């Protein structure tokens, strides 16, 4: 029995020694493999230099108006004569074309003229009735004044008489106010009736001064408007007015408070490749709208110069200049890391680096202004890259252990 226990203990001891040996060998070769595969890290760095920086907001939108005005007609018929051609100078009220009305067109014109006469008669009747109301108001006013001067307010009858006179005067004043409001409404109706009648005229006239940009009808053309809407119209020409185009841009909620009226804008148009335009922020819609929970605020930009090639609804890309600074300290934005309310930069110091807190200013897509914390000529670490395949126009210095920022330190 004792010999068996001794043999058993020797077997266990041999097994333990074997396991320790295997683990040791494995650890040794693993260490050698890891050591050989470790590649020195190459840190990309840049020099703090002075330069210019522009902070901007990139947006998109469309040309809202290019000072083109459509010339429309509501009539049905055949074009009898066209009096203008593209490029002609025209003036407000000038005849542009004449249309021979069909039977439906004649009926519409007669109906519109009848509505105009009816509106005119209603206005005349209202104005005539105003005269009698004004007389009644003057009489009530005099009666009220007399009652105030003569009434001693001693008896109940005298107090009642004063109240009656006062009420009659207030009623007469209210009647005048109501009649004036009615007249204003009738004047508006008369104006609309006249415009409806003009819209049924066989002669199409220029609504404004300008240059004929296009003529969309020729002699013999059929003018036929749809009856699916209350006031259908057909465009027969367009007029180019003097002035510069206007673009409407959509600004998101994160940028809208940085946009101000008067800021300069650089613009390009998809349809006019290679051409660059400038403009100014002319208006900001601070109410905006929301689609699918995403708010947008329209901003109006006025082009600096007119162009016949800029047409309504063309797609626009714009860059609103928020701020510009010249001859300031700059570093690549990628060299800055933020945390705990601080901005930190790794600065080369001999064979190592140290973390420095900096105060930043404006930035563009590549660089950030440094207000304090760095000096011109300092070398800052941007990021880390393996030595193999590294290419960059910026300087590269080999470091071990250069990576993300640890605890924030300082100089």
PDB file of N, CA and C in Angstrom, residues 123-193:
ATOM      1  N   UNK A 123     -71.935  98.986 -55.489  1.00  0.00           N
ATOM      2  CA  UNK A 123     -71.092  99.993 -54.840  1.00  0.00           C
ATOM      3  C   UNK A 123     -71.759 101.361 -54.872  1.00  0.00           C
ATOM      4  N   UNK A 124     -72.359 101.715 -56.005  1.00  0.00           N
ATOM      5  CA  UNK A 124     -73.028 103.015 -56.118  1.00  0.00           C
ATOM      6  C   UNK A 124     -74.190 103.109 -55.133  1.00  0.00           C
ATOM      7  N   UNK A 125     -74.966 102.038 -55.007  1.00  0.00           N
ATOM      8  CA  UNK A 125     -76.102 102.013 -54.082  1.00  0.00           C
ATOM      9  C   UNK A 125     -75.636 102.165 -52.635  1.00  0.00           C
ATOM     10  N   UNK A 126     -74.555 101.492 -52.282  1.00  0.00           N
ATOM     11  CA  UNK A 126     -74.026 101.575 -50.919  1.00  0.00           C
ATOM     12  C   UNK A 126     -73.543 102.983 -50.602  1.00  0.00           C
ATOM     13  N   UNK A 127     -72.881 103.612 -51.558  1.00  0.00           N
ATOM     14  CA  UNK A 127     -72.400 104.976 -51.332  1.00  0.00           C
ATOM     15  C   UNK A 127     -73.558 105.958 -51.181  1.00  0.00           C
ATOM     16  N   UNK A 128     -74.631 105.757 -51.971  1.00  0.00           N
ATOM     17  CA  UNK A 128     -75.792 106.649 -51.851  1.00  0.00           C
ATOM     18  C   UNK A 128     -76.463 106.520 -50.493  1.00  0.00           C
ATOM     19  N   UNK A 129     -76.551 105.293 -49.976  1.00  0.00           N
ATOM     20  CA  UNK A 129     -77.196 105.090 -48.679  1.00  0.00           C
ATOM     21  C   UNK A 129     -76.361 105.666 -47.540  1.00  0.00           C
ATOM     22  N   UNK A 130     -75.093 105.864 -47.797  1.00  0.00           N
ATOM     23  CA  UNK A 130     -74.226 106.438 -46.771  1.00  0.00           C
ATOM     24  C   UNK A 130     -74.644 107.871 -46.447  1.00  0.00           C
ATOM     25  N   UNK A 131     -75.142 108.584 -47.447  1.00  0.00           N
ATOM     26  CA  UNK A 131     -75.526 109.985 -47.230  1.00  0.00           C
ATOM     27  C   UNK A 131     -76.609 110.096 -46.164  1.00  0.00           C
ATOM     28  N   UNK A 132     -77.643 109.251 -46.254  1.00  0.00           N
ATOM     29  CA  UNK A 132     -78.732 109.310 -45.277  1.00  0.00           C
ATOM     30  C   UNK A 132     -78.237 108.906 -43.882  1.00  0.00           C
ATOM     31  N   UNK A 133     -77.299 107.942 -43.824  1.00  0.00           N
ATOM     32  CA  UNK A 133     -76.752 107.534 -42.534  1.00  0.00           C
ATOM     33  C   UNK A 133     -75.931 108.659 -41.898  1.00  0.00           C
ATOM     34  N   UNK A 134     -75.224 109.411 -42.724  1.00  0.00           N
ATOM     35  CA  UNK A 134     -74.433 110.522 -42.201  1.00  0.00           C
ATOM     36  C   UNK A 134     -75.332 111.626 -41.654  1.00  0.00           C
ATOM     37  N   UNK A 135     -76.458 111.867 -42.331  1.00  0.00           N
ATOM     38  CA  UNK A 135     -77.413 112.862 -41.830  1.00  0.00           C
ATOM     39  C   UNK A 135     -77.991 112.424 -40.491  1.00  0.00           C
ATOM     40  N   UNK A 136     -78.378 111.131 -40.392  1.00  0.00           N
ATOM     41  CA  UNK A 136     -78.928 110.592 -39.141  1.00  0.00           C
ATOM     42  C   UNK A 136     -77.898 110.678 -38.018  1.00  0.00           C
ATOM     43  N   UNK A 137     -76.633 110.460 -38.352  1.00  0.00           N
ATOM     44  CA  UNK A 137     -75.585 110.519 -37.340  1.00  0.00           C
ATOM     45  C   UNK A 137     -75.404 111.940 -36.813  1.00  0.00           C
ATOM     46  N   UNK A 138     -75.477 112.925 -37.697  1.00  0.00           N
ATOM     47  CA  UNK A 138     -75.350 114.327 -37.284  1.00  0.00           C
ATOM     48  C   UNK A 138     -76.514 114.742 -36.387  1.00  0.00           C
ATOM     49  N   UNK A 139     -77.719 114.267 -36.749  1.00  0.00           N
ATOM     50  CA  UNK A 139     -78.905 114.604 -35.938  1.00  0.00           C
ATOM     51  C   UNK A 139     -78.814 113.971 -34.550  1.00  0.00           C
ATOM     52  N   UNK A 140     -78.400 112.734 -34.497  1.00  0.00           N
ATOM     53  CA  UNK A 140     -78.277 112.051 -33.205  1.00  0.00           C
ATOM     54  C   UNK A 140     -77.195 112.696 -32.353  1.00  0.00           C
ATOM     55  N   UNK A 141     -76.119 113.125 -32.995  1.00  0.00           N
ATOM     56  CA  UNK A 141     -75.032 113.774 -32.276  1.00  0.00           C
ATOM     57  C   UNK A 141     -75.501 115.095 -31.652  1.00  0.00           C
ATOM     58  N   UNK A 142     -76.286 115.872 -32.428  1.00  0.00           N
ATOM     59  CA  UNK A 142     -76.791 117.161 -31.914  1.00  0.00           C
ATOM     60  C   UNK A 142     -77.771 116.941 -30.772  1.00  0.00           C
ATOM     61  N   UNK A 143     -78.637 115.925 -30.924  1.00  0.00           N
ATOM     62  CA  UNK A 143     -79.625 115.647 -29.869  1.00  0.00           C
ATOM     63  C   UNK A 143     -78.921 115.227 -28.576  1.00  0.00           C
ATOM     64  N   UNK A 144     -77.885 114.426 -28.719  1.00  0.00           N
ATOM     65  CA  UNK A 144     -77.126 113.972 -27.545  1.00  0.00           C
ATOM     66  C   UNK A 144     -76.423 115.161 -26.873  1.00  0.00           C
ATOM     67  N   UNK A 145     -75.851 116.039 -27.674  1.00  0.00           N
ATOM     68  CA  UNK A 145     -75.165 117.211 -27.127  1.00  0.00           C
ATOM     69  C   UNK A 145     -76.144 118.127 -26.385  1.00  0.00           C
ATOM     70  N   UNK A 146     -77.303 118.343 -26.998  1.00  0.00           N
ATOM     71  CA  UNK A 146     -78.323 119.198 -26.343  1.00  0.00           C
ATOM     72  C   UNK A 146     -78.780 118.590 -25.029  1.00  0.00           C
ATOM     73  N   UNK A 147     -78.964 117.269 -25.046  1.00  0.00           N
ATOM     74  CA  UNK A 147     -79.435 116.593 -23.840  1.00  0.00           C
ATOM     75  C   UNK A 147     -78.403 116.721 -22.711  1.00  0.00           C
ATOM     76  N   UNK A 148     -77.119 116.644 -23.050  1.00  0.00           N
ATOM     77  CA  UNK A 148     -76.062 116.775 -22.044  1.00  0.00           C
ATOM     78  C   UNK A 148     -76.055 118.186 -21.439  1.00  0.00           C
ATOM     79  N   UNK A 149     -76.294 119.194 -22.279  1.00  0.00           N
ATOM     80  CA  UNK A 149     -76.242 120.582 -21.802  1.00  0.00           C
ATOM     81  C   UNK A 149     -77.469 120.986 -20.996  1.00  0.00           C
ATOM     82  N   UNK A 150     -78.630 120.426 -21.341  1.00  0.00           N
ATOM     83  CA  UNK A 150     -79.883 120.870 -20.717  1.00  0.00           C
ATOM     84  C   UNK A 150     -80.373 119.949 -19.609  1.00  0.00           C
ATOM     85  N   UNK A 151     -79.926 118.746 -19.616  1.00  0.00           N
ATOM     86  CA  UNK A 151     -80.437 117.773 -18.654  1.00  0.00           C
ATOM     87  C   UNK A 151     -79.775 117.994 -17.294  1.00  0.00           C
ATOM     88  N   UNK A 152     -80.617 118.051 -16.232  1.00  0.00           N
ATOM     89  CA  UNK A 152     -80.103 118.227 -14.866  1.00  0.00           C
ATOM     90  C   UNK A 152     -79.953 116.891 -14.141  1.00  0.00           C
ATOM     91  N   UNK A 153     -80.450 115.796 -14.772  1.00  0.00           N
ATOM     92  CA  UNK A 153     -80.335 114.442 -14.220  1.00  0.00           C
ATOM     93  C   UNK A 153     -80.970 114.317 -12.823  1.00  0.00           C
ATOM     94  N   UNK A 154     -81.971 115.179 -12.552  1.00  0.00           N
ATOM     95  CA  UNK A 154     -82.605 115.165 -11.235  1.00  0.00           C
ATOM     96  C   UNK A 154     -83.661 114.084 -11.127  1.00  0.00           C
ATOM     97  N   UNK A 155     -84.390 113.880 -12.208  1.00  0.00           N
ATOM     98  CA  UNK A 155     -85.485 112.902 -12.169  1.00  0.00           C
ATOM     99  C   UNK A 155     -85.123 111.671 -12.991  1.00  0.00           C
ATOM    100  N   UNK A 156     -85.901 110.619 -12.777  1.00  0.00           N
ATOM    101  CA  UNK A 156     -85.694 109.376 -13.522  1.00  0.00           C
ATOM    102  C   UNK A 156     -85.950 109.589 -15.003  1.00  0.00           C
ATOM    103  N   UNK A 157     -86.960 110.433 -15.345  1.00  0.00           N
ATOM    104  CA  UNK A 157     -87.279 110.712 -16.741  1.00  0.00           C
ATOM    105  C   UNK A 157     -86.101 111.406 -17.426  1.00  0.00           C
ATOM    106  N   UNK A 158     -85.466 112.333 -16.730  1.00  0.00           N
ATOM    107  CA  UNK A 158     -84.327 113.056 -17.320  1.00  0.00           C
ATOM    108  C   UNK A 158     -83.139 112.096 -17.545  1.00  0.00           C
ATOM    109  N   UNK A 159     -82.906 111.214 -16.591  1.00  0.00           N
ATOM    110  CA  UNK A 159     -81.798 110.270 -16.747  1.00  0.00           C
ATOM    111  C   UNK A 159     -82.074 109.288 -17.888  1.00  0.00           C
ATOM    112  N   UNK A 160     -83.319 108.853 -18.026  1.00  0.00           N
ATOM    113  CA  UNK A 160     -83.683 107.952 -19.127  1.00  0.00           C
ATOM    114  C   UNK A 160     -83.534 108.664 -20.464  1.00  0.00           C
ATOM    115  N   UNK A 161     -83.966 109.919 -20.529  1.00  0.00           N
ATOM    116  CA  UNK A 161     -83.857 110.698 -21.773  1.00  0.00           C
ATOM    117  C   UNK A 161     -82.396 110.844 -22.198  1.00  0.00           C
ATOM    118  N   UNK A 162     -81.491 111.040 -21.244  1.00  0.00           N
ATOM    119  CA  UNK A 162     -80.072 111.164 -21.553  1.00  0.00           C
ATOM    120  C   UNK A 162     -79.533 109.841 -22.113  1.00  0.00           C
ATOM    121  N   UNK A 163     -79.911 108.713 -21.488  1.00  0.00           N
ATOM    122  CA  UNK A 163     -79.454 107.412 -21.951  1.00  0.00           C
ATOM    123  C   UNK A 163     -79.951 107.102 -23.358  1.00  0.00           C
ATOM    124  N   UNK A 164     -81.228 107.502 -23.631  1.00  0.00           N
ATOM    125  CA  UNK A 164     -81.791 107.265 -24.966  1.00  0.00           C
ATOM    126  C   UNK A 164     -81.024 108.058 -26.023  1.00  0.00           C
ATOM    127  N   UNK A 165     -80.758 109.331 -25.715  1.00  0.00           N
ATOM    128  CA  UNK A 165     -80.008 110.179 -26.662  1.00  0.00           C
ATOM    129  C   UNK A 165     -78.595 109.643 -26.889  1.00  0.00           C
ATOM    130  N   UNK A 166     -77.964 109.207 -25.818  1.00  0.00           N
ATOM    131  CA  UNK A 166     -76.617 108.661 -25.937  1.00  0.00           C
ATOM    132  C   UNK A 166     -76.621 107.389 -26.783  1.00  0.00           C
ATOM    133  N   UNK A 167     -77.625 106.501 -26.563  1.00  0.00           N
ATOM    134  CA  UNK A 167     -77.696 105.244 -27.310  1.00  0.00           C
ATOM    135  C   UNK A 167     -77.961 105.503 -28.788  1.00  0.00           C
ATOM    136  N   UNK A 168     -78.849 106.465 -29.095  1.00  0.00           N
ATOM    137  CA  UNK A 168     -79.141 106.794 -30.500  1.00  0.00           C
ATOM    138  C   UNK A 168     -77.886 107.276 -31.218  1.00  0.00           C
ATOM    139  N   UNK A 169     -77.089 108.063 -30.511  1.00  0.00           N
ATOM    140  CA  UNK A 169     -75.865 108.586 -31.126  1.00  0.00           C
ATOM    141  C   UNK A 169     -74.861 107.449 -31.380  1.00  0.00           C
ATOM    142  N   UNK A 170     -74.706 106.543 -30.417  1.00  0.00           N
ATOM    143  CA  UNK A 170     -73.760 105.436 -30.580  1.00  0.00           C
ATOM    144  C   UNK A 170     -74.214 104.496 -31.700  1.00  0.00           C
ATOM    145  N   UNK A 171     -75.518 104.258 -31.807  1.00  0.00           N
ATOM    146  CA  UNK A 171     -76.045 103.403 -32.876  1.00  0.00           C
ATOM    147  C   UNK A 171     -75.775 104.023 -34.243  1.00  0.00           C
ATOM    148  N   UNK A 172     -75.996 105.351 -34.357  1.00  0.00           N
ATOM    149  CA  UNK A 172     -75.774 106.025 -35.637  1.00  0.00           C
ATOM    150  C   UNK A 172     -74.294 105.975 -36.039  1.00  0.00           C
ATOM    151  N   UNK A 173     -73.395 106.112 -35.070  1.00  0.00           N
ATOM    152  CA  UNK A 173     -71.956 106.014 -35.364  1.00  0.00           C
ATOM    153  C   UNK A 173     -71.598 104.601 -35.831  1.00  0.00           C
ATOM    154  N   UNK A 174     -72.180 103.591 -35.172  1.00  0.00           N
ATOM    155  CA  UNK A 174     -71.908 102.208 -35.544  1.00  0.00           C
ATOM    156  C   UNK A 174     -72.422 101.900 -36.949  1.00  0.00           C
ATOM    157  N   UNK A 175     -73.593 102.473 -37.294  1.00  0.00           N
ATOM    158  CA  UNK A 175     -74.145 102.271 -38.635  1.00  0.00           C
ATOM    159  C   UNK A 175     -73.217 102.826 -39.707  1.00  0.00           C
ATOM    160  N   UNK A 176     -72.611 103.976 -39.437  1.00  0.00           N
ATOM    161  CA  UNK A 176     -71.665 104.570 -40.383  1.00  0.00           C
ATOM    162  C   UNK A 176     -70.444 103.670 -40.554  1.00  0.00           C
ATOM    163  N   UNK A 177     -69.911 103.142 -39.433  1.00  0.00           N
ATOM    164  CA  UNK A 177     -68.732 102.276 -39.496  1.00  0.00           C
ATOM    165  C   UNK A 177     -69.027 101.002 -40.284  1.00  0.00           C
ATOM    166  N   UNK A 178     -70.205 100.418 -40.062  1.00  0.00           N
ATOM    167  CA  UNK A 178     -70.571  99.196 -40.774  1.00  0.00           C
ATOM    168  C   UNK A 178     -70.725  99.461 -42.268  1.00  0.00           C
ATOM    169  N   UNK A 179     -71.299 100.589 -42.608  1.00  0.00           N
ATOM    170  CA  UNK A 179     -71.484 100.929 -44.020  1.00  0.00           C
ATOM    171  C   UNK A 179     -70.136 101.181 -44.700  1.00  0.00           C
ATOM    172  N   UNK A 180     -69.199 101.797 -44.003  1.00  0.00           N
ATOM    173  CA  UNK A 180     -67.871 102.029 -44.576  1.00  0.00           C
ATOM    174  C   UNK A 180     -67.152 100.707 -44.840  1.00  0.00           C
ATOM    175  N   UNK A 181     -67.289  99.758 -43.912  1.00  0.00           N
ATOM    176  CA  UNK A 181     -66.688  98.439 -44.115  1.00  0.00           C
ATOM    177  C   UNK A 181     -67.323  97.735 -45.313  1.00  0.00           C
ATOM    178  N   UNK A 182     -68.638  97.895 -45.468  1.00  0.00           N
ATOM    179  CA  UNK A 182     -69.333  97.297 -46.605  1.00  0.00           C
ATOM    180  C   UNK A 182     -68.854  97.896 -47.920  1.00  0.00           C
ATOM    181  N   UNK A 183     -68.653  99.214 -47.924  1.00  0.00           N
ATOM    182  CA  UNK A 183     -68.180  99.889 -49.140  1.00  0.00           C
ATOM    183  C   UNK A 183     -66.782  99.407 -49.522  1.00  0.00           C
ATOM    184  N   UNK A 184     -65.922  99.251 -48.536  1.00  0.00           N
ATOM    185  CA  UNK A 184     -64.575  98.757 -48.822  1.00  0.00           C
ATOM    186  C   UNK A 184     -64.624  97.364 -49.451  1.00  0.00           C
ATOM    187  N   UNK A 185     -65.490  96.499 -48.948  1.00  0.00           N
ATOM    188  CA  UNK A 185     -65.626  95.167 -49.505  1.00  0.00           C
ATOM    189  C   UNK A 185     -66.176  95.212 -50.930  1.00  0.00           C
ATOM    190  N   UNK A 186     -67.155  96.110 -51.169  1.00  0.00           N
ATOM    191  CA  UNK A 186     -67.727  96.251 -52.513  1.00  0.00           C
ATOM    192  C   UNK A 186     -66.703  96.816 -53.499  1.00  0.00           C
ATOM    193  N   UNK A 187     -65.837  97.716 -53.033  1.00  0.00           N
ATOM    194  CA  UNK A 187     -64.780  98.249 -53.895  1.00  0.00           C
ATOM    195  C   UNK A 187     -63.816  97.145 -54.312  1.00  0.00           C
ATOM    196  N   UNK A 188     -63.500  96.252 -53.384  1.00  0.00           N
ATOM    197  CA  UNK A 188     -62.633  95.117 -53.699  1.00  0.00           C
ATOM    198  C   UNK A 188     -63.315  94.187 -54.703  1.00  0.00           C
ATOM    199  N   UNK A 189     -64.598  93.941 -54.512  1.00  0.00           N
ATOM    200  CA  UNK A 189     -65.341  93.080 -55.439  1.00  0.00           C
ATOM    201  C   UNK A 189     -65.384  93.693 -56.832  1.00  0.00           C
ATOM    202  N   UNK A 190     -65.541  95.012 -56.896  1.00  0.00           N
ATOM    203  CA  UNK A 190     -65.566  95.702 -58.186  1.00  0.00           C
ATOM    204  C   UNK A 190     -64.221  95.572 -58.892  1.00  0.00           C
ATOM    205  N   UNK A 191     -63.150  95.726 -58.116  1.00  0.00           N
ATOM    206  CA  UNK A 191     -61.815  95.598 -58.691  1.00  0.00           C
ATOM    207  C   UNK A 191     -61.580  94.187 -59.240  1.00  0.00           C
ATOM    208  N   UNK A 192     -62.000  93.175 -58.486  1.00  0.00           N
ATOM    209  CA  UNK A 192     -61.843  91.792 -58.947  1.00  0.00           C
ATOM    210  C   UNK A 192     -62.696  91.518 -60.186  1.00  0.00           C
ATOM    211  N   UNK A 193     -63.896  92.090 -60.208  1.00  0.00           N
ATOM    212  CA  UNK A 193     -64.780  91.905 -61.366  1.00  0.00           C
ATOM    213  C   UNK A 193     -64.170  92.533 -62.623  1.00  0.00           C
TER     214      UNK A 193
END
